[in-house]
XYZ file of C-alpha atoms in Angstrom:
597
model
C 0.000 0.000 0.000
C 1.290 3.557 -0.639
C 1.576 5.937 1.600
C -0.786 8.261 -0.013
C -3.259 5.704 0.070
C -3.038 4.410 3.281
C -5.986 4.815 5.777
C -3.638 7.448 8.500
C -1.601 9.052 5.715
C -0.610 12.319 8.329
C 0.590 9.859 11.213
C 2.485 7.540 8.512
C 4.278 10.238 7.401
C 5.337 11.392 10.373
C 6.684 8.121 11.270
C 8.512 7.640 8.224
C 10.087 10.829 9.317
C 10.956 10.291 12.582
C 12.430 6.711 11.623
C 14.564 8.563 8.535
C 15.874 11.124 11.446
C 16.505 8.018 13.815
C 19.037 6.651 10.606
C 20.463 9.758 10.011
C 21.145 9.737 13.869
C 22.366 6.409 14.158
C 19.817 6.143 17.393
C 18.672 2.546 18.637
C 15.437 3.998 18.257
C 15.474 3.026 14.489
C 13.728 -0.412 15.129
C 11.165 1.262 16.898
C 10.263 3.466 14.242
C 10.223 0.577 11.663
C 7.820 -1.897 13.447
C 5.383 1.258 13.967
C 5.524 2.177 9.947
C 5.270 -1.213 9.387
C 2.199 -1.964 11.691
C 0.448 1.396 10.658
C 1.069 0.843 7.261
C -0.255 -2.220 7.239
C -3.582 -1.218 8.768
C -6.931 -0.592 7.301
C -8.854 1.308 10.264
C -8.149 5.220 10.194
C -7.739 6.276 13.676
C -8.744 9.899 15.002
C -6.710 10.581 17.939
C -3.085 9.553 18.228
C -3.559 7.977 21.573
C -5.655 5.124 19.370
C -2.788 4.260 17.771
C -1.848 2.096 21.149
C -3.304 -0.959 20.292
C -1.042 -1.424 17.077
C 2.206 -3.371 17.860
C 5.100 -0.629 17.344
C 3.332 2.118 19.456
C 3.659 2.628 23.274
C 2.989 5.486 25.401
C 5.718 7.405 24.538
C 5.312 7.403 20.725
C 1.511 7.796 21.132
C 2.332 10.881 23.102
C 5.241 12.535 20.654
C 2.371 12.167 18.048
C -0.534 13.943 20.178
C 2.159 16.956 20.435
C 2.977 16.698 16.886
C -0.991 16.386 15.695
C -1.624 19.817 18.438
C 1.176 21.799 16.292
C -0.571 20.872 13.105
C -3.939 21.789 14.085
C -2.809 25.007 15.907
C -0.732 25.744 12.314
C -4.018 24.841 9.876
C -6.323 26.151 12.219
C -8.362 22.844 12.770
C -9.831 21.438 15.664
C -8.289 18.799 17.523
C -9.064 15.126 17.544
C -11.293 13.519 20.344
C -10.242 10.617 22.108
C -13.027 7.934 21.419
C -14.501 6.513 24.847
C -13.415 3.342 26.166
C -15.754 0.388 26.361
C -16.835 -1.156 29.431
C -15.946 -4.976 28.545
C -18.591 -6.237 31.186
C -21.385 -4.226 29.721
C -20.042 -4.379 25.989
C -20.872 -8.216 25.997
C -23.884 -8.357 27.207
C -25.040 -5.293 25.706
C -28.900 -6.337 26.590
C -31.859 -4.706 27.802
C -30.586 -5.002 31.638
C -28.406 -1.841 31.462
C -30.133 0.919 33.397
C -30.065 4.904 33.238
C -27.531 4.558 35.543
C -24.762 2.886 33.361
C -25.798 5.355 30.424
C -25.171 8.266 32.809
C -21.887 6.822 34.098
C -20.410 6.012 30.424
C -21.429 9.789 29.552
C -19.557 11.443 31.679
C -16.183 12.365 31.028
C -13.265 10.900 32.418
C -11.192 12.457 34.494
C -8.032 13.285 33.039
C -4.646 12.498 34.290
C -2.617 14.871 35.792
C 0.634 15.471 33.184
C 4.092 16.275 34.761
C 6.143 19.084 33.956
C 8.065 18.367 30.591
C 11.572 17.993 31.914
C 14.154 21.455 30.842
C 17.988 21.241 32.529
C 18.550 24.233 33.931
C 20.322 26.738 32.346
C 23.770 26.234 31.988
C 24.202 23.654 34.357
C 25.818 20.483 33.570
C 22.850 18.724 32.051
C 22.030 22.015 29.959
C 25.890 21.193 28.459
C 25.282 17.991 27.682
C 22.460 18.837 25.904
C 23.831 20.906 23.823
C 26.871 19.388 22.762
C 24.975 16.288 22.144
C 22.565 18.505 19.782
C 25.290 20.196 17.613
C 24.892 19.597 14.376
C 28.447 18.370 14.070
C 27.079 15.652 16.433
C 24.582 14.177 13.749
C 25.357 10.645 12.077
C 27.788 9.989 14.627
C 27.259 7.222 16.942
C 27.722 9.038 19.727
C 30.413 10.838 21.904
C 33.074 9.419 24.151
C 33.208 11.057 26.991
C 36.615 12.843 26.566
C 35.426 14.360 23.173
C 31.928 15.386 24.928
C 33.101 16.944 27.652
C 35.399 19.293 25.265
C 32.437 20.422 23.331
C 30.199 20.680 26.289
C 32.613 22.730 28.797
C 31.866 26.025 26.907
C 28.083 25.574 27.633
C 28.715 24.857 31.527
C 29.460 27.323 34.796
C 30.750 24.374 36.514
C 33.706 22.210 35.175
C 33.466 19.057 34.091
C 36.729 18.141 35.159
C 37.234 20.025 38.904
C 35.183 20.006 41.683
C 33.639 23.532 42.748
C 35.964 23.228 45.526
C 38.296 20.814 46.965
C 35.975 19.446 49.728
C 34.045 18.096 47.142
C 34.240 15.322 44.898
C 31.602 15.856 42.086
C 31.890 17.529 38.882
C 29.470 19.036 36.410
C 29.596 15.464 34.732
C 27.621 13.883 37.991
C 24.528 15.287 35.478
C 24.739 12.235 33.348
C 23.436 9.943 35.728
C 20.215 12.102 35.778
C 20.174 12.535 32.069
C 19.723 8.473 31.510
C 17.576 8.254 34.290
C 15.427 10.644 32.435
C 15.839 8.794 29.325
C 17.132 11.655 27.594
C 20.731 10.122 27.105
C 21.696 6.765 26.464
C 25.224 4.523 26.275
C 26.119 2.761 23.332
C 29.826 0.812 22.746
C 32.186 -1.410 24.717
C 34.983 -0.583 25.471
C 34.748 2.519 24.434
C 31.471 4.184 25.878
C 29.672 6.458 23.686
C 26.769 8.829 24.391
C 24.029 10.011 22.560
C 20.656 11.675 22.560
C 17.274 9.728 22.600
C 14.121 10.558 20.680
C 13.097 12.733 23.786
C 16.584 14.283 24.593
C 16.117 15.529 21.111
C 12.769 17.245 21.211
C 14.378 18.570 24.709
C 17.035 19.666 22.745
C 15.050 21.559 20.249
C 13.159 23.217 23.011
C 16.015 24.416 24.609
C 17.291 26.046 21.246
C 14.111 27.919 20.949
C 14.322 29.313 24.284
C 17.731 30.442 24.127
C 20.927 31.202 22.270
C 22.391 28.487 20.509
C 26.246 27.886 20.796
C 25.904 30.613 24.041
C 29.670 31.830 25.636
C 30.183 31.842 28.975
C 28.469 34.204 30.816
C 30.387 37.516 31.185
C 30.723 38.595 34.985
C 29.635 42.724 34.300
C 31.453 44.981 36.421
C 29.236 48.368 37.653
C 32.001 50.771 39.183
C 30.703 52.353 42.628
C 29.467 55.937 42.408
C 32.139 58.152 42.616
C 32.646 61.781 42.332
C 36.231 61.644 40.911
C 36.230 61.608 37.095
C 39.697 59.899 37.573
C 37.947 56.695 38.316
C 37.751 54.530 35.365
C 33.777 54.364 34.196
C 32.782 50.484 33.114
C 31.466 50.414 29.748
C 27.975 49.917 29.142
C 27.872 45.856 28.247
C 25.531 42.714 28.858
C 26.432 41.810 32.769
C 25.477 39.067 34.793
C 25.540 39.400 38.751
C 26.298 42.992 39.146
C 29.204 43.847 41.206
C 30.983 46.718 43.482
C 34.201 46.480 43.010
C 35.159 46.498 46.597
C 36.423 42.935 47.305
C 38.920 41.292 49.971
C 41.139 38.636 50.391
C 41.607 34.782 49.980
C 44.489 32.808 50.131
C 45.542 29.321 49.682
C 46.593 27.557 53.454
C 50.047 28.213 52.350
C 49.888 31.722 51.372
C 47.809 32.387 54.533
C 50.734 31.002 56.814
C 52.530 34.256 58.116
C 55.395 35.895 56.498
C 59.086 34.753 57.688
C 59.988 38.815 59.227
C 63.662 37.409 57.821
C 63.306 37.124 54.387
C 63.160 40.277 52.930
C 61.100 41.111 49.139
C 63.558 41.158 45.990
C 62.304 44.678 45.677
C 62.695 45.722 48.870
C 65.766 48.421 47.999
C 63.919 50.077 45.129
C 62.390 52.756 46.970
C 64.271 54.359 49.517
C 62.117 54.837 53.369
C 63.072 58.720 53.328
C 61.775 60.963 55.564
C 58.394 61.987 56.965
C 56.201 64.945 54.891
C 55.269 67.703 57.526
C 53.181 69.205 54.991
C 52.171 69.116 50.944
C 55.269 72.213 50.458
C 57.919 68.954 51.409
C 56.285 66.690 48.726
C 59.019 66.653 45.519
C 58.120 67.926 42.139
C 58.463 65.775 39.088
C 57.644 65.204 35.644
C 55.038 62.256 34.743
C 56.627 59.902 32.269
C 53.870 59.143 29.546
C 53.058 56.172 28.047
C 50.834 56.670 24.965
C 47.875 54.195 23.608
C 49.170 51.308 21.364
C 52.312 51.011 23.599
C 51.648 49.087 25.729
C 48.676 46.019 26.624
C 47.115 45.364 29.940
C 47.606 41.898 31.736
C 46.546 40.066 34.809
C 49.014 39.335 37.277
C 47.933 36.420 39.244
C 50.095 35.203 42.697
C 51.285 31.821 42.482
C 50.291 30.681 45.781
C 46.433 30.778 44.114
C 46.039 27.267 43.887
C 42.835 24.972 43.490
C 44.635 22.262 46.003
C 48.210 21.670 46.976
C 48.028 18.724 43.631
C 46.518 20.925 41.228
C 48.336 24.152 41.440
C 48.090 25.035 37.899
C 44.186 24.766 37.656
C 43.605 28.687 38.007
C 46.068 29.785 35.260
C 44.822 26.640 33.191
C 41.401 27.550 33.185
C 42.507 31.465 32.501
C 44.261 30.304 29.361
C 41.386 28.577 28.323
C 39.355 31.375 28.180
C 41.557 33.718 26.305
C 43.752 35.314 29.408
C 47.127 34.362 29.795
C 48.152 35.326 33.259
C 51.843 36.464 34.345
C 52.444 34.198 37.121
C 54.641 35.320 40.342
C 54.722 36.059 43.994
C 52.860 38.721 44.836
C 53.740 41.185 47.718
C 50.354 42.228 48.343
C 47.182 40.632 46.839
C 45.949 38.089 45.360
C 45.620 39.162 41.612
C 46.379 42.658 39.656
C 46.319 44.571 36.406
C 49.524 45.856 35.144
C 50.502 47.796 31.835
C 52.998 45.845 30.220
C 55.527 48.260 27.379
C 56.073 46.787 24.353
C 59.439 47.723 24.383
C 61.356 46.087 27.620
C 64.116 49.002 28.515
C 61.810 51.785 27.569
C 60.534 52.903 31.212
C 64.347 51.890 32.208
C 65.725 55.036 30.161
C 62.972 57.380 31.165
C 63.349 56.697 35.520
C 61.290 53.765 35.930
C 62.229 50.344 36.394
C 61.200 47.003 34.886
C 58.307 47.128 31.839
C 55.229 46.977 33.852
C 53.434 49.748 35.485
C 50.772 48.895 38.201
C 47.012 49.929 37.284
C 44.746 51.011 40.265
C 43.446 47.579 40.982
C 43.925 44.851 42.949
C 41.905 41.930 44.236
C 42.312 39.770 47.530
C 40.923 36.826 47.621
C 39.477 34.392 50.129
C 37.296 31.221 50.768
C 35.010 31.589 53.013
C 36.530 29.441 55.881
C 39.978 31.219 54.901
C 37.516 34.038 56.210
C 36.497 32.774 59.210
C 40.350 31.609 60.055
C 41.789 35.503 59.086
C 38.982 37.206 61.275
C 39.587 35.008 64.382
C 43.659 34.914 64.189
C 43.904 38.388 63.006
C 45.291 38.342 59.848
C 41.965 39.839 58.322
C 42.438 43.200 60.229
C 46.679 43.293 58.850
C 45.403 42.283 55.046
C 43.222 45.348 55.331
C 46.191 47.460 56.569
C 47.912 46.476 54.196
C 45.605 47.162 51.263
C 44.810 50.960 52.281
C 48.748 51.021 52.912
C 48.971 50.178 49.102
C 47.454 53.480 47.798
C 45.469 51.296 45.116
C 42.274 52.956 44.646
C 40.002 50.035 43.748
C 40.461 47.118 46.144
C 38.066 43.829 45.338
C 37.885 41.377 47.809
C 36.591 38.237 46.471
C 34.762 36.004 48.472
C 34.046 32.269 47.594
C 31.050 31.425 49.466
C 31.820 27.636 49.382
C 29.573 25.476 51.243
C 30.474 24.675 55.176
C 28.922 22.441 57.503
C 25.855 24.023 58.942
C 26.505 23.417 62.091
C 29.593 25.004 62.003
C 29.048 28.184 60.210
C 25.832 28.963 62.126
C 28.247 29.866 64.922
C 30.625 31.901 62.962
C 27.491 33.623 60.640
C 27.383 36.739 62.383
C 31.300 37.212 62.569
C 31.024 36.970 58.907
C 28.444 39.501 58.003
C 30.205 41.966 60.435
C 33.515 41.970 58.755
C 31.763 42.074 55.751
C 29.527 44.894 56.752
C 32.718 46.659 58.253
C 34.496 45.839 54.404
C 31.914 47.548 52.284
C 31.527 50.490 54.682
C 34.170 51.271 56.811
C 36.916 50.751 54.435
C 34.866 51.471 51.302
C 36.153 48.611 49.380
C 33.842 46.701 46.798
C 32.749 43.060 47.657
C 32.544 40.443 45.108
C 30.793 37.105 46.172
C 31.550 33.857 44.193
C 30.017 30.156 44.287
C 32.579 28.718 43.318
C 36.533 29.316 41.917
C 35.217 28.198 38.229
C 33.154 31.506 39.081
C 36.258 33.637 40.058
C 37.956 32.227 37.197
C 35.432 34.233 34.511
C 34.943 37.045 37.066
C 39.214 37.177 36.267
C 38.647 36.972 33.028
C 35.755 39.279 32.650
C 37.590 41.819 34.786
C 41.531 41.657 32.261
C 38.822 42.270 29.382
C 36.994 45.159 30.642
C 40.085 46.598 31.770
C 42.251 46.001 28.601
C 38.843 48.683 27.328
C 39.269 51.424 29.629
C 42.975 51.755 29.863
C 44.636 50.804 26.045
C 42.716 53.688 24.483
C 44.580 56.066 26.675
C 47.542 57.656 27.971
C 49.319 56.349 31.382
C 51.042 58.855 33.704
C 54.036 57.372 35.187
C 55.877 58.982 38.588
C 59.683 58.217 38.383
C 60.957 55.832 41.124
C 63.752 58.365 42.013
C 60.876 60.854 43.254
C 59.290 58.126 45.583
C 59.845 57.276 49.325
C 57.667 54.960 51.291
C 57.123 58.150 53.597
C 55.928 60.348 50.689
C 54.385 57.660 48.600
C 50.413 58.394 50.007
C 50.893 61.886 50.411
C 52.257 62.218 46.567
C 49.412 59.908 45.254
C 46.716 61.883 47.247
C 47.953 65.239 45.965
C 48.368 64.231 42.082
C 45.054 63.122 42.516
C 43.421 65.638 43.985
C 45.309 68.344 41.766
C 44.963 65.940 38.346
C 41.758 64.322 38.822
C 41.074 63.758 35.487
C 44.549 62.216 35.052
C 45.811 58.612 36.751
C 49.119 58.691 37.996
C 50.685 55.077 38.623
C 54.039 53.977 39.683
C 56.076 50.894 38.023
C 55.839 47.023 39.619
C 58.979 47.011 40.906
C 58.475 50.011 43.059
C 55.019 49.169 44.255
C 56.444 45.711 45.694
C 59.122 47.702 47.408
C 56.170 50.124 49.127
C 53.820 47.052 49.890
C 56.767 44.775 51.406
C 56.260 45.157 54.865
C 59.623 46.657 56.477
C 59.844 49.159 53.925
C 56.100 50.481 55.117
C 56.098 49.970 58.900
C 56.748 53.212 60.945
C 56.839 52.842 65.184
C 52.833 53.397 64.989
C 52.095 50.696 62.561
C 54.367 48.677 64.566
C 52.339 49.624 67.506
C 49.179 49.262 66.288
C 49.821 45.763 64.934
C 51.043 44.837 68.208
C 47.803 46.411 70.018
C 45.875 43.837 67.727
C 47.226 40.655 68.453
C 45.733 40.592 71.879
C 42.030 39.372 70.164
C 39.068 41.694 70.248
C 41.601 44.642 69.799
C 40.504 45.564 65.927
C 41.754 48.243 63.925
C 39.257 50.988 65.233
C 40.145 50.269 68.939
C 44.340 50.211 68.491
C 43.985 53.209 66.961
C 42.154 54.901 69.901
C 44.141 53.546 72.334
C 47.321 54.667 70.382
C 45.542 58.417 70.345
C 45.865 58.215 74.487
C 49.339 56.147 74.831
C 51.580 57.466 71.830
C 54.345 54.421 72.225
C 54.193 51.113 73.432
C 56.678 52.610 76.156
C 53.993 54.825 77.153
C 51.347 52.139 77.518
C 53.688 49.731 79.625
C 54.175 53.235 81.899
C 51.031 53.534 82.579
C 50.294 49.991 83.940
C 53.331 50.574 86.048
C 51.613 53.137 87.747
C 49.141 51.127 88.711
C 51.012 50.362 91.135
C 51.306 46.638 93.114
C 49.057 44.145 95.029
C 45.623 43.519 94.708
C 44.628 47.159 94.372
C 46.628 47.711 91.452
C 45.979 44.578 90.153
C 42.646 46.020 89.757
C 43.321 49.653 88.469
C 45.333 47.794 85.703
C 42.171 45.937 84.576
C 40.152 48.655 84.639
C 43.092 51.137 82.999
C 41.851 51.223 79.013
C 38.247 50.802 80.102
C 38.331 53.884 82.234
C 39.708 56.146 79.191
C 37.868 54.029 76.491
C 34.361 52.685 77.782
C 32.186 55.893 77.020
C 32.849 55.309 73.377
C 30.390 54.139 71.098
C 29.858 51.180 68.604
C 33.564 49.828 67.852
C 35.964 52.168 69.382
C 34.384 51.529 72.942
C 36.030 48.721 74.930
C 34.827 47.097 77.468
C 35.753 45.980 80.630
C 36.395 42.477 79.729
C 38.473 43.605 76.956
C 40.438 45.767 78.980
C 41.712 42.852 81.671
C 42.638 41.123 78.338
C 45.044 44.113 77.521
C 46.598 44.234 80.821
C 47.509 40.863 81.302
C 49.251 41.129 78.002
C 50.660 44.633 78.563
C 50.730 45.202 82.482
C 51.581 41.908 83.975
């Protein structure tokens, strides 16, 4: 019989189609197909609604119900109505089918039965692992193969993904983006094919998932760009972010995050490479002491911008390469070295090595006015309770970099655990964003940080390559006039960006070069915990040296009595204050144990 003469000509041709499309596809679906041609074919009865078509061999639920969808699009295209479902027949009453059957049974077949209740078509979610699968298993390169192996499918699939397919989001973790699978075949929407040598492919219904993704959004879709919206400022010499398509909006006011081994502290011995390039001078009474000089300039087209990225931000102590890997892989190529303060930075790299060299500035690089520290979120917790989150803050406003990010990974912790550390948390980060005005950027994930990096070197290589840099020759600098200098050019030049080259900025940001008596002081005030930055600093206002402090617990005097005036020695001068200068009683026994005893 043809197929223009058969008795469900529309059905039959779909069929045919769908079992041409399974050949094309090499799917295992293709003897499915073929038994339902072959049965409907063969069959003299039209049918009405698709979900007939059951009681033919070849057709289960599943193909019924791909052909109701199908017949719905075709009547909703033509404008004609849509097939009924005929009735089913009562067998009992169907046999005897005698004068005995009542009203009753007449009203009982009439009314309509009550329709199941269909699930929710299942859609991955957006870029998530199963999304990628999805779509690398629906390229069009992918059709008439028999399948993927896995190696090949997670290439294509990575640039559909957030997550890798290779990493864990973190290292406490042991799944990847490729855990997805498993729910893909459960769904049926992925099967295995091959031995050895696995292969995976699409089914009939991971197809028509396919297709509905496509329609919903962009095909072939890059990773998702991590925007950048600069915090309001009233200084034009703050570089303004380009209008462009942004994900999570971000201030750019981020902290710290280091690996366990960058986090250990610094070996006071061991002094920075750098450390000699800029002389510690003397202090600036005033702006009339601050040195004069001539801003070497560095025109557009000399020179590119690049991310500098510490090499003590690893993934794990066995994959220490994953960061600047994944980097690569997305078009930045990261200069890789120790940092002496931060976690990542931009710098302007010359074209021409020995050029700054001739003019007064060393090395080829020239450091751009932002820097990002980076931390985990139990790196956080560990920095705020040892103190090491109060010094990395120092530090940073010590730096005289205008934008600082700190990053936080907000990796997943054991309930229990960070329930008791929440608050601690969403003080310091409080005290981040508005006490030292920095911008705070929250990430799931380093795969997240990775593109945030990424997204960051692009948007920067935009503002800063289509203009001029200002450069301050080293031989002008001192880490005593350094701020002061910066903070004038600024305010004088506020449409201009003065910046200083690598090599000097390491020299400012290594410690001994920076540290006068009162940051010595006020470091040492903070070690005793519950001292933070805000409370050394008033107690430094009262006591000017240490020598002073350790004075006035000796005049406590002796025995019980003093043993008590000690105690109560910081609290007396310091417990009317408000908020986070005040300190407490409690807080002030802590000092004198560690100060008067």
């Amino acid at each position: 019989m043809a197929q223009n003469t058969s008795a469900n000509p529309l059905y039959l041709e779909w069929v045919k189609e769908w079992w041409d499309t399974a050949r094309e596809r090499n799917s295992k679906s293709v003897t499915t197909y073929k038994h339902a041609y072959d049965s409907l074919k063969a069959c003299p009865i039209a049918f009405g609604h698709p979900g007939e078509l059951q009681q033919l061999k070849g057709f289960g639920p599943k193909l019924c119900e791909r052909l109701t969808e199908q017949m719905k699009r075709h009547c909703e295209e033509n404008g004609l109505p849509m097939p009924t479902r005929g009735r089913k027949k009562r067998g009992s009453r169907a046999a005897v089918g005698d004068a005995d059957a009542d009203g009753d049974d007449g009203e009982e077949d009439a009314r309509p039965a009550k329709k199941a209740r269909k699930g929710k078509a299942y859609v991955p979610a957006y870029r998530s692992g199963a999304y990628a699968i999805v779509m690398a298993l629906s390229e069009p390169s992918a059709e008439g193969q028999v399948g993927l192996p896995k190696a090949e499918l997670i290439d294509k699939a990575q640039p559909f993904c957030d997550a890798s397919f290779t990493a864990p989001p973190d290292p406490t973790k042991f799944y990847t983006a490729w855990a997805s699978m498993k729910t893909l075949e459960q769904k049926e929407l992925v099967y295995e094919r091959g031995r050895p040598l696995k292969r995976y492919a699409l089914t009939d219904e991971g197809w028509e998932v396919a297709r509905r993704i496509r329609q919903t959004t962009v095909a072939k879709a890059p990773p998702k760009p991590i925007g950048v919206a600069a915090k309001p400022e009233t200084k034009s010499s703050r570089p303004a972010a380009p209008t462009r398509p942004v994900a999570p909006t971000i201030s750019l006011d981020d902290d710290d995050d280091e690996d366990d081994e960058k986090d250990e502290p610094p070996i006071p011995a061991k002094s920075s490479q750098f450390s000699n390039v800029v002389a510690d001078g003397n202090a600036v009474p005033d702006e009339s002491a601050l040195p004069t000089f001539t801003p070497i300039r560095m025109q557009p087209g000399t020179f590119t911008v690049e991310l500098v990225l510490d090499v003590r931000e690893v993934r794990a102590k066995t994959d220490r390469d994953y960061m600047q890997q994944q980097l690569t892989k997305l078009g930045i190529k990261p200069i890789m070295r120790s940092l002496e303060l931060g976690d990542a930075l931009w710098v302007a790299k010359h074209k021409q090595p020995n050029w700054l060299d001739r003019l007064g500035a060393e090395g080829d690089e020239v450091v751009l006015d932002w820097i990002v520290e980076r931390k985990r979120l139990d790196d956080l917790i560990g920095s705020i309770k040892d103190g090491r989150f109060h010094e990395q803050k120092f530090r940073l406003r010590r730096s005289g970099v205008k934008n600082v990010i700190y990053l936080v990974e907000e990796i997943s912790l054991d309930p229990t655990h960070f329930q008791k550390s929440e608050e601690m948390v969403q003080s310091a980060i409080a005290s981040i964003q508005v006490v030292n005005g920095y911008f705070l950027k929250k990430t799931q994930m380093m795969d997240e940080t990775i593109r945030y990096l990424a997204s960051m070197t692009r948007l920067l290589k935009t503002v800063y390559e289509s203009k001029p840099l200002h450069v301050v020759p080293t031989n002008v600098l001192t880490a005593k006039n350094y701020l002061p200098l910066m903070k004038c050019a600024r305010e004088k030049y506020p449409s201009v960006s003065h910046h200083i080259s690598y090599p000097a900025f390491a020299s400012l940001a290594s410690k001994s070069d920076m540290m006068t008596l009162r940051d010595v002081y006020l470091k040492m005030l903070m070690c005793t915990r519950g001292v933070t930055g805000e409370k050394a600093v008033e107690i430094q206002k009262i006591w000017k040296t240490p020598y002073d402090l350790v004075k006035a617990f000796e005049g406590c005097g002796t025995g019980e009595e003093g043993k008590r005036k000690r105690a109560n020695l910081v609290a007396a001068r310091l417990g009317h204050l408000v908020g986070r200068k005040k300190i407490a009683k409690t807080l002030s026994q802590k000092i004198a144990e560690t100060w008067g005893d």
